[in-house]
């Protein structure tokens, strides 16, 4: 597999992916799924990678919000997380087209059918990030800050960081699921990520 690096600081993008590498990676059509926690950089990396490859780009959260005419928070308020997850699972199959880089929502891997679909349909990459990095990015990004809490009832010590505590708990629950879905794990570094 080739290397893809994107740096958000200097907008540097390099890659040596080609269609042959991608098709041989899993023996299926050339589609790349990026999975990982909210704030791991899936959308930033996915857009840059799609642009570099000359492929289409699909962000499942953005498309779902556009189709519903609502924010993630509004969709969750209306039908709960289970309703949101059902809509997101249906959408995953719609956007998985040849020559597309798909940035998935952080909870896409919660359904076994989604994990299996991504692994069997294309190349799935888990962008792995620390709780500290994810918390920092979520605080710094106004769009991420508007998202609903993912885990209810989390208690923290006095002076603790509720967002970081929530992220640590979610990473404990989801890390193994991200790994099951993915063909490869790659660190989501503070300034970029390399798929090798």
mmCIF file of C-alpha atoms in Angstrom:
data_model
loop_
_atom_site.group_PDB
_atom_site.id
_atom_site.type_symbol
_atom_site.label_atom_id
_atom_site.label_comp_id
_atom_site.label_asym_id
_atom_site.label_seq_id
_atom_site.Cartn_x
_atom_site.Cartn_y
_atom_site.Cartn_z
ATOM 1 C CA UNK A 1 0.000 0.000 0.000
ATOM 2 C CA UNK A 2 1.212 3.495 -0.711
ATOM 3 C CA UNK A 3 1.547 6.427 1.610
ATOM 4 C CA UNK A 4 -0.840 9.306 2.112
ATOM 5 C CA UNK A 5 0.016 12.246 4.323
ATOM 6 C CA UNK A 6 -1.995 15.378 4.931
ATOM 7 C CA UNK A 7 -0.822 18.220 7.126
ATOM 8 C CA UNK A 8 -3.462 20.665 8.271
ATOM 9 C CA UNK A 9 -0.789 23.178 9.181
ATOM 10 C CA UNK A 10 0.770 23.663 5.741
ATOM 11 C CA UNK A 11 -1.865 21.944 3.556
ATOM 12 C CA UNK A 12 0.847 19.562 2.293
ATOM 13 C CA UNK A 13 -0.607 16.480 0.613
ATOM 14 C CA UNK A 14 1.394 13.588 -0.802
ATOM 15 C CA UNK A 15 0.263 10.149 -1.885
ATOM 16 C CA UNK A 16 1.349 7.132 -3.858
ATOM 17 C CA UNK A 17 -1.953 5.242 -3.789
ATOM 18 C CA UNK A 18 -3.138 3.862 -7.090
ATOM 19 C CA UNK A 19 -6.221 1.908 -8.143
ATOM 20 C CA UNK A 20 -4.281 -1.342 -8.451
ATOM 21 C CA UNK A 21 -3.015 -1.077 -4.850
ATOM 22 C CA UNK A 22 -6.510 -0.385 -3.541
ATOM 23 C CA UNK A 23 -8.213 -3.195 -5.430
ATOM 24 C CA UNK A 24 -5.547 -5.680 -4.373
ATOM 25 C CA UNK A 25 -5.728 -4.582 -0.734
ATOM 26 C CA UNK A 26 -9.048 -6.368 -0.242
ATOM 27 C CA UNK A 27 -9.953 -7.829 -3.621
ATOM 28 C CA UNK A 28 -13.011 -5.607 -3.982
ATOM 29 C CA UNK A 29 -13.944 -2.335 -5.625
ATOM 30 C CA UNK A 30 -11.787 0.724 -4.989
ATOM 31 C CA UNK A 31 -13.621 2.493 -2.168
ATOM 32 C CA UNK A 32 -11.955 3.738 1.011
ATOM 33 C CA UNK A 33 -13.826 3.948 4.309
ATOM 34 C CA UNK A 34 -12.348 6.058 7.101
ATOM 35 C CA UNK A 35 -13.519 5.158 10.608
ATOM 36 C CA UNK A 36 -12.629 6.582 14.003
ATOM 37 C CA UNK A 37 -13.857 8.812 16.778
ATOM 38 C CA UNK A 38 -15.417 12.220 16.276
ATOM 39 C CA UNK A 39 -12.499 14.598 15.783
ATOM 40 C CA UNK A 40 -9.991 12.000 14.496
ATOM 41 C CA UNK A 41 -9.661 13.875 11.196
ATOM 42 C CA UNK A 42 -11.706 11.587 8.940
ATOM 43 C CA UNK A 43 -13.338 14.434 7.010
ATOM 44 C CA UNK A 44 -10.169 16.504 6.620
ATOM 45 C CA UNK A 45 -8.130 13.493 5.562
ATOM 46 C CA UNK A 46 -10.910 12.090 3.381
ATOM 47 C CA UNK A 47 -11.451 15.307 1.411
ATOM 48 C CA UNK A 48 -7.732 15.733 0.792
ATOM 49 C CA UNK A 49 -7.274 12.083 -0.198
ATOM 50 C CA UNK A 50 -10.263 12.130 -2.568
ATOM 51 C CA UNK A 51 -8.980 15.339 -4.148
ATOM 52 C CA UNK A 52 -5.492 13.894 -4.586
ATOM 53 C CA UNK A 53 -6.815 10.646 -6.114
ATOM 54 C CA UNK A 54 -9.407 12.419 -8.268
ATOM 55 C CA UNK A 55 -12.157 10.398 -6.548
ATOM 56 C CA UNK A 56 -15.525 11.375 -5.098
ATOM 57 C CA UNK A 57 -15.802 12.210 -1.401
ATOM 58 C CA UNK A 58 -18.732 11.391 0.873
ATOM 59 C CA UNK A 59 -19.132 12.373 4.519
ATOM 60 C CA UNK A 60 -21.979 10.286 5.940
ATOM 61 C CA UNK A 61 -22.898 12.809 8.656
ATOM 62 C CA UNK A 62 -22.985 15.737 6.208
ATOM 63 C CA UNK A 63 -25.079 13.824 3.668
ATOM 64 C CA UNK A 64 -27.493 12.527 6.310
ATOM 65 C CA UNK A 65 -28.017 16.053 7.668
ATOM 66 C CA UNK A 66 -28.573 17.424 4.161
ATOM 67 C CA UNK A 67 -31.101 14.691 3.315
ATOM 68 C CA UNK A 68 -33.009 15.158 6.567
ATOM 69 C CA UNK A 69 -32.739 18.952 6.560
ATOM 70 C CA UNK A 70 -31.651 18.746 10.213
ATOM 71 C CA UNK A 71 -28.515 18.808 12.316
ATOM 72 C CA UNK A 72 -27.191 15.647 13.968
ATOM 73 C CA UNK A 73 -28.565 16.963 17.277
ATOM 74 C CA UNK A 74 -32.038 17.461 15.770
ATOM 75 C CA UNK A 75 -32.045 13.989 14.187
ATOM 76 C CA UNK A 76 -31.039 12.450 17.534
ATOM 77 C CA UNK A 77 -33.645 14.516 19.416
ATOM 78 C CA UNK A 78 -36.324 13.327 17.021
ATOM 79 C CA UNK A 79 -35.535 9.602 16.893
ATOM 80 C CA UNK A 80 -32.866 8.986 19.520
ATOM 81 C CA UNK A 81 -29.445 7.533 18.789
ATOM 82 C CA UNK A 82 -31.034 4.280 17.579
ATOM 83 C CA UNK A 83 -33.046 6.173 14.935
ATOM 84 C CA UNK A 84 -29.926 8.051 13.882
ATOM 85 C CA UNK A 85 -27.917 4.807 13.627
ATOM 86 C CA UNK A 86 -30.612 3.194 11.468
ATOM 87 C CA UNK A 87 -30.572 6.117 9.005
ATOM 88 C CA UNK A 88 -26.779 6.178 8.957
ATOM 89 C CA UNK A 89 -26.588 2.425 8.196
ATOM 90 C CA UNK A 90 -28.909 2.810 5.186
ATOM 91 C CA UNK A 91 -26.902 5.787 3.952
ATOM 92 C CA UNK A 92 -23.604 3.870 4.147
ATOM 93 C CA UNK A 93 -24.772 1.547 1.385
ATOM 94 C CA UNK A 94 -25.910 4.479 -0.777
ATOM 95 C CA UNK A 95 -22.555 6.263 -0.713
ATOM 96 C CA UNK A 96 -20.288 3.213 -1.111
ATOM 97 C CA UNK A 97 -19.584 3.662 -4.812
ATOM 98 C CA UNK A 98 -16.431 2.845 -6.763
ATOM 99 C CA UNK A 99 -13.760 5.523 -6.579
ATOM 100 C CA UNK A 100 -15.171 7.162 -3.449
ATOM 101 C CA UNK A 101 -13.515 8.043 -0.163
ATOM 102 C CA UNK A 102 -16.142 7.751 2.596
ATOM 103 C CA UNK A 103 -15.736 9.525 5.926
ATOM 104 C CA UNK A 104 -18.043 7.764 8.371
ATOM 105 C CA UNK A 105 -19.652 8.996 11.566
ATOM 106 C CA UNK A 106 -17.819 7.976 14.733
ATOM 107 C CA UNK A 107 -20.490 5.448 15.702
ATOM 108 C CA UNK A 108 -20.817 3.787 12.289
ATOM 109 C CA UNK A 109 -18.952 0.746 13.644
ATOM 110 C CA UNK A 110 -21.506 0.102 16.404
ATOM 111 C CA UNK A 111 -23.609 -2.060 14.086
ATOM 112 C CA UNK A 112 -22.045 -5.358 13.076
ATOM 113 C CA UNK A 113 -23.678 -5.117 9.642
ATOM 114 C CA UNK A 114 -21.811 -1.839 8.994
ATOM 115 C CA UNK A 115 -18.460 -3.267 10.098
ATOM 116 C CA UNK A 116 -18.920 -6.303 7.874
ATOM 117 C CA UNK A 117 -20.125 -4.213 4.905
ATOM 118 C CA UNK A 118 -17.126 -1.864 5.008
ATOM 119 C CA UNK A 119 -14.603 -4.664 5.428
ATOM 120 C CA UNK A 120 -16.097 -6.734 2.608
ATOM 121 C CA UNK A 121 -16.827 -3.860 0.211
ATOM 122 C CA UNK A 122 -13.614 -1.837 0.177
ATOM 123 C CA UNK A 123 -10.565 -0.764 2.138
ATOM 124 C CA UNK A 124 -11.354 0.376 5.692
ATOM 125 C CA UNK A 125 -8.889 2.442 7.686
ATOM 126 C CA UNK A 126 -9.158 3.257 11.405
ATOM 127 C CA UNK A 127 -7.763 6.698 12.258
ATOM 128 C CA UNK A 128 -6.648 6.208 15.839
ATOM 129 C CA UNK A 129 -6.283 9.253 18.097
ATOM 130 C CA UNK A 130 -5.690 9.837 21.786
ATOM 131 C CA UNK A 131 -8.430 11.124 24.073
ATOM 132 C CA UNK A 132 -6.425 14.310 24.668
ATOM 133 C CA UNK A 133 -6.157 15.056 20.931
ATOM 134 C CA UNK A 134 -9.838 14.264 20.318
ATOM 135 C CA UNK A 135 -10.932 16.494 23.224
ATOM 136 C CA UNK A 136 -8.762 19.368 21.983
ATOM 137 C CA UNK A 137 -10.103 19.104 18.445
ATOM 138 C CA UNK A 138 -13.705 18.916 19.623
ATOM 139 C CA UNK A 139 -13.248 22.034 21.737
ATOM 140 C CA UNK A 140 -11.584 23.907 18.865
ATOM 141 C CA UNK A 141 -14.143 23.008 16.181
ATOM 142 C CA UNK A 142 -17.470 24.851 16.521
ATOM 143 C CA UNK A 143 -19.287 22.234 14.384
ATOM 144 C CA UNK A 144 -18.060 19.402 16.614
ATOM 145 C CA UNK A 145 -19.013 21.348 19.728
ATOM 146 C CA UNK A 146 -22.656 21.480 18.537
ATOM 147 C CA UNK A 147 -22.937 17.694 18.426
ATOM 148 C CA UNK A 148 -24.994 15.937 21.116
ATOM 149 C CA UNK A 149 -23.262 14.093 23.946
ATOM 150 C CA UNK A 150 -22.491 10.517 23.043
ATOM 151 C CA UNK A 151 -22.530 9.028 26.508
ATOM 152 C CA UNK A 152 -25.044 9.987 29.171
ATOM 153 C CA UNK A 153 -24.435 10.085 32.902
ATOM 154 C CA UNK A 154 -20.657 10.342 32.979
ATOM 155 C CA UNK A 155 -19.368 11.464 36.383
ATOM 156 C CA UNK A 156 -16.022 13.243 36.770
ATOM 157 C CA UNK A 157 -13.947 14.216 39.758
ATOM 158 C CA UNK A 158 -14.238 17.815 40.886
ATOM 159 C CA UNK A 159 -12.160 19.846 38.454
ATOM 160 C CA UNK A 160 -12.159 16.956 35.963
ATOM 161 C CA UNK A 161 -12.763 17.278 32.249
ATOM 162 C CA UNK A 162 -16.212 15.868 31.335
ATOM 163 C CA UNK A 163 -15.499 15.878 27.578
ATOM 164 C CA UNK A 164 -12.226 13.975 27.978
ATOM 165 C CA UNK A 165 -13.904 11.558 30.422
ATOM 166 C CA UNK A 166 -16.657 10.903 27.860
ATOM 167 C CA UNK A 167 -14.075 10.312 25.119
ATOM 168 C CA UNK A 168 -12.017 7.921 27.280
ATOM 169 C CA UNK A 169 -15.160 5.890 28.048
ATOM 170 C CA UNK A 170 -16.147 5.782 24.378
ATOM 171 C CA UNK A 171 -12.658 4.743 23.291
ATOM 172 C CA UNK A 172 -12.828 1.850 25.766
ATOM 173 C CA UNK A 173 -16.128 0.741 24.222
ATOM 174 C CA UNK A 174 -15.311 1.355 20.581
ATOM 175 C CA UNK A 175 -11.610 0.705 20.059
ATOM 176 C CA UNK A 176 -12.020 -3.039 19.475
ATOM 177 C CA UNK A 177 -14.945 -2.382 17.097
ATOM 178 C CA UNK A 178 -12.902 0.088 15.034
ATOM 179 C CA UNK A 179 -10.158 -2.520 14.821
ATOM 180 C CA UNK A 180 -12.618 -5.240 13.743
ATOM 181 C CA UNK A 181 -13.973 -3.019 10.962
ATOM 182 C CA UNK A 182 -10.591 -1.898 9.652
ATOM 183 C CA UNK A 183 -8.042 -3.533 7.422
ATOM 184 C CA UNK A 184 -5.439 -1.185 8.892
ATOM 185 C CA UNK A 185 -4.999 1.147 11.861
ATOM 186 C CA UNK A 186 -3.208 4.456 11.426
ATOM 187 C CA UNK A 187 -2.367 7.142 13.948
ATOM 188 C CA UNK A 188 -4.196 10.430 13.513
ATOM 189 C CA UNK A 189 -1.215 12.586 14.414
ATOM 190 C CA UNK A 190 -1.596 16.166 15.593
ATOM 191 C CA UNK A 191 -0.607 17.516 12.177
ATOM 192 C CA UNK A 192 -1.511 14.684 9.847
ATOM 193 C CA UNK A 193 -1.821 10.967 9.277
ATOM 194 C CA UNK A 194 0.000 8.534 7.058
ATOM 195 C CA UNK A 195 -1.664 5.515 5.481
ATOM 196 C CA UNK A 196 1.067 3.018 4.654
#
